Every structure is written in C-alpha cells, then in structure tokens.
mmCIF file of C-alpha atoms in Angstrom:
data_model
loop_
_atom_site.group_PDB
_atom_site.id
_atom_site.type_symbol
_atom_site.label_atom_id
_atom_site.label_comp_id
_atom_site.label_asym_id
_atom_site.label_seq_id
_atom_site.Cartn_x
_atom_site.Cartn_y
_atom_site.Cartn_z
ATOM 1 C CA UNK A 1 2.918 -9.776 -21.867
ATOM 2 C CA UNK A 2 5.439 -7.512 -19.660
ATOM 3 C CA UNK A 3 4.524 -4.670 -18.188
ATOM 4 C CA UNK A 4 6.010 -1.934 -16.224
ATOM 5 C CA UNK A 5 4.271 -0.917 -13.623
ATOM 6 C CA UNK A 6 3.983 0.444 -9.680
ATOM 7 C CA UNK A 7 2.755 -2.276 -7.362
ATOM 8 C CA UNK A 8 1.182 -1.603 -4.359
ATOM 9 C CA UNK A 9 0.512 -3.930 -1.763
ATOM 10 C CA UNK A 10 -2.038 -2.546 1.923
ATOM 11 C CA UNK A 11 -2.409 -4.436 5.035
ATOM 12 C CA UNK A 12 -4.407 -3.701 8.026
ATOM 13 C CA UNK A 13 -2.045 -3.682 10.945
ATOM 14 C CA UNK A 14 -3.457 -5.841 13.786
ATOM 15 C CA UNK A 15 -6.505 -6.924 11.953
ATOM 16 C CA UNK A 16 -7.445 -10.498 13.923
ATOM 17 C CA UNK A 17 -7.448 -8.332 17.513
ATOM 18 C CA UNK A 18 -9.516 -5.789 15.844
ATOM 19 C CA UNK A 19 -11.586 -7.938 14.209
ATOM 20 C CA UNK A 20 -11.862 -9.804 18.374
ATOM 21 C CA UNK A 21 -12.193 -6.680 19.862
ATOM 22 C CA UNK A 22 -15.400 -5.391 17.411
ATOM 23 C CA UNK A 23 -17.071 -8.449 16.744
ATOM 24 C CA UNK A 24 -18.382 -10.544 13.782
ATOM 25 C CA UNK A 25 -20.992 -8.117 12.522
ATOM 26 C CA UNK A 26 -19.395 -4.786 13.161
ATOM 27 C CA UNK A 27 -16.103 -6.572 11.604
ATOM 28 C CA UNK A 28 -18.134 -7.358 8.765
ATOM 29 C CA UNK A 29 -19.003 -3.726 8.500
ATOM 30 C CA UNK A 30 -15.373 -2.286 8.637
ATOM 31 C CA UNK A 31 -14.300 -4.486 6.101
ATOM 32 C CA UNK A 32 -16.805 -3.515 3.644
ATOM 33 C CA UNK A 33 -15.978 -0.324 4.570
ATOM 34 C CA UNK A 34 -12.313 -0.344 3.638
ATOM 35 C CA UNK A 35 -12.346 -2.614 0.690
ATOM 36 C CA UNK A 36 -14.752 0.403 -0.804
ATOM 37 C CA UNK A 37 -12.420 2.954 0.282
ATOM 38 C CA UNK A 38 -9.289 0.877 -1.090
ATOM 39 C CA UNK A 39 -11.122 0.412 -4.745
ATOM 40 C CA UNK A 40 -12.459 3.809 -4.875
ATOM 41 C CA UNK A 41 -9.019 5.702 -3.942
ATOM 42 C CA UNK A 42 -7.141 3.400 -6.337
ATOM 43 C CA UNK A 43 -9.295 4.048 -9.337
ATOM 44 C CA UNK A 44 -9.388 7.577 -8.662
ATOM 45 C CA UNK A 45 -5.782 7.325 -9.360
ATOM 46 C CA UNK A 46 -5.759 5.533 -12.683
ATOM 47 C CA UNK A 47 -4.861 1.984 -10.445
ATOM 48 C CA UNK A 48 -6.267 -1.189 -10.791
ATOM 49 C CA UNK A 49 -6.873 -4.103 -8.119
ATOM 50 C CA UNK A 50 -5.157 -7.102 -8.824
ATOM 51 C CA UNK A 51 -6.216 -9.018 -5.909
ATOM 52 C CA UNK A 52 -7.322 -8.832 -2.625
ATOM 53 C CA UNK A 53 -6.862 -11.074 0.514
ATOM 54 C CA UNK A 54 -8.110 -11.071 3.654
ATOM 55 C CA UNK A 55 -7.832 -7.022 4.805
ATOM 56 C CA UNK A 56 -4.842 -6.701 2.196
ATOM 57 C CA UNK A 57 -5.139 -5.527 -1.286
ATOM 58 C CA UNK A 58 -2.864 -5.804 -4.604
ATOM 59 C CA UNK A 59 -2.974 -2.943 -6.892
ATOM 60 C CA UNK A 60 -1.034 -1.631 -9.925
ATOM 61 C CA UNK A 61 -1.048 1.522 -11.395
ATOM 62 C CA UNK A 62 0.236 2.952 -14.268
ATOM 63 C CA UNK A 63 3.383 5.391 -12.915
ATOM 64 C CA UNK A 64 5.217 5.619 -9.676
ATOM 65 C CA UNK A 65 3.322 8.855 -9.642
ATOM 66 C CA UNK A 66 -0.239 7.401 -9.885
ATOM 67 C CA UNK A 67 0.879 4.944 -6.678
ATOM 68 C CA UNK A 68 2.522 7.274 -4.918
ATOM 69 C CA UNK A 69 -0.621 9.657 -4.913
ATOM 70 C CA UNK A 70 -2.948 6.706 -4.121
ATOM 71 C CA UNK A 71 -1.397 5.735 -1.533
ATOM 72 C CA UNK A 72 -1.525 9.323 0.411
ATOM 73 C CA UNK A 73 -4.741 9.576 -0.530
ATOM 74 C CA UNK A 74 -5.448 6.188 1.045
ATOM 75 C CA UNK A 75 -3.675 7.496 4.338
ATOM 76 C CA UNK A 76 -4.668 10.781 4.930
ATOM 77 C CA UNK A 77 -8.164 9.185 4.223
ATOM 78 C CA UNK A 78 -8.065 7.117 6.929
ATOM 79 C CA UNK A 79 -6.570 9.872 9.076
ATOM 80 C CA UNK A 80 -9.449 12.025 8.518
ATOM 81 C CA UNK A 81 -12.012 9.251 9.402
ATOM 82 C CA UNK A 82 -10.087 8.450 12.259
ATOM 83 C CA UNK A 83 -10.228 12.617 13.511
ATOM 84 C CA UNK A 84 -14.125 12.655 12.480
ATOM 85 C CA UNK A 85 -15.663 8.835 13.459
ATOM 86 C CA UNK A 86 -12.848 8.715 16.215
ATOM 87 C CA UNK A 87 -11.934 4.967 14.474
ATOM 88 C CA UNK A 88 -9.780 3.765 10.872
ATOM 89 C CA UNK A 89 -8.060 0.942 10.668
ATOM 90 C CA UNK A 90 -4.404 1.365 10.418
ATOM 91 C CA UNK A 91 -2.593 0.407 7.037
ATOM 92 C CA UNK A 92 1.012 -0.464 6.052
ATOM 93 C CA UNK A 93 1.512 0.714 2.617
ATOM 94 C CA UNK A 94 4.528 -0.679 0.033
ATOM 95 C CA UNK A 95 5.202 0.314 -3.609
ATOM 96 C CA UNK A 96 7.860 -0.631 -5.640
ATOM 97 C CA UNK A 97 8.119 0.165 -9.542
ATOM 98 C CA UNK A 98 8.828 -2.877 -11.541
ATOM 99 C CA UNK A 99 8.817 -4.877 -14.646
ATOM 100 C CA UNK A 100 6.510 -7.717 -14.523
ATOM 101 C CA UNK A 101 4.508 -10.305 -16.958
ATOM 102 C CA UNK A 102 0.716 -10.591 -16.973
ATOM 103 C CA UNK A 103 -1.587 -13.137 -17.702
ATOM 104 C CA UNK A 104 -5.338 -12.064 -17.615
ATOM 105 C CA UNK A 105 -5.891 -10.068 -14.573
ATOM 106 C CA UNK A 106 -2.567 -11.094 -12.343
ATOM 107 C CA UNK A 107 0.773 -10.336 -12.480
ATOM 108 C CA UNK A 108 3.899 -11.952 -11.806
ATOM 109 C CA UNK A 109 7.554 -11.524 -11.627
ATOM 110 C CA UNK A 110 10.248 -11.056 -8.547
ATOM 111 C CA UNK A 111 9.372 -7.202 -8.634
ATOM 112 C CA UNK A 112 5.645 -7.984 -7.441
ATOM 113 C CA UNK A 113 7.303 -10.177 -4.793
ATOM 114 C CA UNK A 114 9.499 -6.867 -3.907
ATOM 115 C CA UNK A 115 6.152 -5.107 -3.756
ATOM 116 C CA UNK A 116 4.707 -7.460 -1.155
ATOM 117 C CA UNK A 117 7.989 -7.750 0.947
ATOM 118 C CA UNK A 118 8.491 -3.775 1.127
ATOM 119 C CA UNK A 119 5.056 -3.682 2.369
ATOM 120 C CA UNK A 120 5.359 -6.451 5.429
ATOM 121 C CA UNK A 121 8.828 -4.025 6.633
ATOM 122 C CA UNK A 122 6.525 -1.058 6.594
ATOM 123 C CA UNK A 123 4.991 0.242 10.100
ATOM 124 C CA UNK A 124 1.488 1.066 10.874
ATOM 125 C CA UNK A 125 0.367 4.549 9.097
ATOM 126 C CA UNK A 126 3.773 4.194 7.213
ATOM 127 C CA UNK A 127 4.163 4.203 3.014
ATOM 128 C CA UNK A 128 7.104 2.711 2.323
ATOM 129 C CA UNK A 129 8.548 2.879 -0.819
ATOM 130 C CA UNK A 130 11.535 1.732 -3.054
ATOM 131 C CA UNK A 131 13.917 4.422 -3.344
ATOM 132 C CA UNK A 132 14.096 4.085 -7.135
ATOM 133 C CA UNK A 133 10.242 4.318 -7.056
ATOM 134 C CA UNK A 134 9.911 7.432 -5.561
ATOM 135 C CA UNK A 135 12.787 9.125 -7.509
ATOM 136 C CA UNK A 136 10.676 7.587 -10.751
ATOM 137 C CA UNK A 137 7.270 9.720 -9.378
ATOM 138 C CA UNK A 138 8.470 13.366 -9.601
ATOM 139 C CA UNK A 139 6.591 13.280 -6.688
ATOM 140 C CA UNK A 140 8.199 16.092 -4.472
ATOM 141 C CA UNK A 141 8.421 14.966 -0.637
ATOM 142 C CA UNK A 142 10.332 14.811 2.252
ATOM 143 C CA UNK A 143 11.876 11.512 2.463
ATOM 144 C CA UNK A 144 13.077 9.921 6.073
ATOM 145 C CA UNK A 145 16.653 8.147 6.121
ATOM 146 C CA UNK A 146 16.864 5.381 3.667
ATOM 147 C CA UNK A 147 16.239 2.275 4.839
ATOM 148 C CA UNK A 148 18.058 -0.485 3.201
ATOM 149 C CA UNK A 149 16.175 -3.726 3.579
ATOM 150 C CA UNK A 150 17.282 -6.947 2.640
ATOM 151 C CA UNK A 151 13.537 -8.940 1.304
ATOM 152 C CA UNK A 152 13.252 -12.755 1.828
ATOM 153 C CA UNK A 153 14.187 -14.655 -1.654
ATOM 154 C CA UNK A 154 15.540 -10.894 -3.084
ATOM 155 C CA UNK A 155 19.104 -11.187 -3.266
ATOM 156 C CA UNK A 156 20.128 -7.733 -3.662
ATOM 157 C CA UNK A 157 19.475 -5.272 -0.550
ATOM 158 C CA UNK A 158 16.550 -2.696 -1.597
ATOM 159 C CA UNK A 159 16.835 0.786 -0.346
ATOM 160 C CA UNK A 160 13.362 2.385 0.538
ATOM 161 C CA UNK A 161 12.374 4.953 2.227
ATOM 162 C CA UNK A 162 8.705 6.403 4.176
ATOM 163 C CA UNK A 163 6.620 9.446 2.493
ATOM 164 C CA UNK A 164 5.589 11.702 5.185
ATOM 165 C CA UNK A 165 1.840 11.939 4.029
ATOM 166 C CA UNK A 166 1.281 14.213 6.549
#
C-alpha cells in the first residue's frame, strides 16, 4: 500500500568516540537510555518506529505536524538532560514529508531515501527539515536561510531548512 507520511530519521553525532571515551558498560547504559527516550517521545506524538540501527532510529508519523513536534520534543529533551545530568548525546534530526509504499512494518520509496539523506546534511543539535515539510506542519517557527541541498541518487536539489527548537 502507499502511504503519505513524515519520515524522520536521528543519529547520534560522534557516537564510536563517545561510545571509546565511556566505555562498554556505561555505553551500554546510554544507549538504552536513548532508544527509550527516542520510542517514548515518538509515540507521544502519534509516530511509529520503523527501524532502528546502531544509535539511529527510523520513524514515521502521521503529519508533518506530528514530526515536527517530535522532533523538538526529542531536542529540547536532550537539552534539558544535558543542563540537569551535565551529559546527552547529541542528535542530528531530518524529516521530510513523502509518499511512500509499505509492506508490513517498513517502508520504501525515494522519499524515505530523502528522509535519510536530509538527516546525514544536518549538524549536531540541528532539525533539519524539507522546506515543503515544514510549510505542510502549520507549525509556526522561525526558519534559518534555506538551504538547498543536492542528496546522493535525488536528482532534483531539495530546499530545507533548521527549526530553532530553542
């Protein structure tokens, strides 16, 4: 079946020197840690988890909305952990509203690939999000310039641009 849908792809930014840095068992720790965080934030906001791999997650929700709010929640989670415990991780954060087909729990299509892409040109503590996306949410914000990136197997330039979430 096809879908439309917001994909939203995390990664922990400079995850193997953290992951050197803490150790096996306190590694072990954070990333139970943050994969509960992840899955509870994300069904708070009507998402779902796709997949997961390594410290980065898949998720799709419903409406550019839904993502948009997830993924500020996600951040300013981690920013408040990081003010209290004096330690988060640091997450890149890309969304990108798109038509897709699914098959059981996954889904496929170039717009998931857009997804993933938008996410690897975001920056640490950054959401970055497809322009189009972001005009779909309603979601009222203060966008930065527009960036327009050119993806890897994406022939068309997309324009996206960062949420301040703070």
């Amino acid at each position: 079946s096809r879908a439309t849908r917001t994909f939203m792809f995390t990664d922990m930014v400079r995850s193997t020197d953290l992951a050197e840095l803490i150790g096996d068992d306190a590694w072990h720790e954070l990333s139970r840690w943050h994969a509960e965080l992840i899955s509870s934030l994300v069904g708070e906001h009507d998402g779902e988890i796709v997949d997961s791999a390594g410290d980065g997650f898949f998720a799709a929700f419903p409406d550019a909305a839904h993502g948009v709010r997830a993924a500020i929640a996600i951040q300013r989670a981690l920013a408040a952990h990081r003010r209290t415990a004096g330690f988060a991780p640091r997450l890149r954060i890309g969304l990108h509203q798109a038509h897709a087909s699914r098959a059981g729990a996954q889904y496929s299509g170039i717009g998931v690939h857009a997804a993933a892409r938008i996410a690897a040109q975001a920056d640490a503590e950054e959401i970055l999000v497809s322009r189009a996306t972001v005009e779909e949410s309603g979601f009222p914000f203060d966008p930065s310039a527009t960036r327009s990136l050119q993806l890897k197997g994406i022939s068309e330039p997309i324009e996206a641009v960062a949420v301040d979430w703070r």
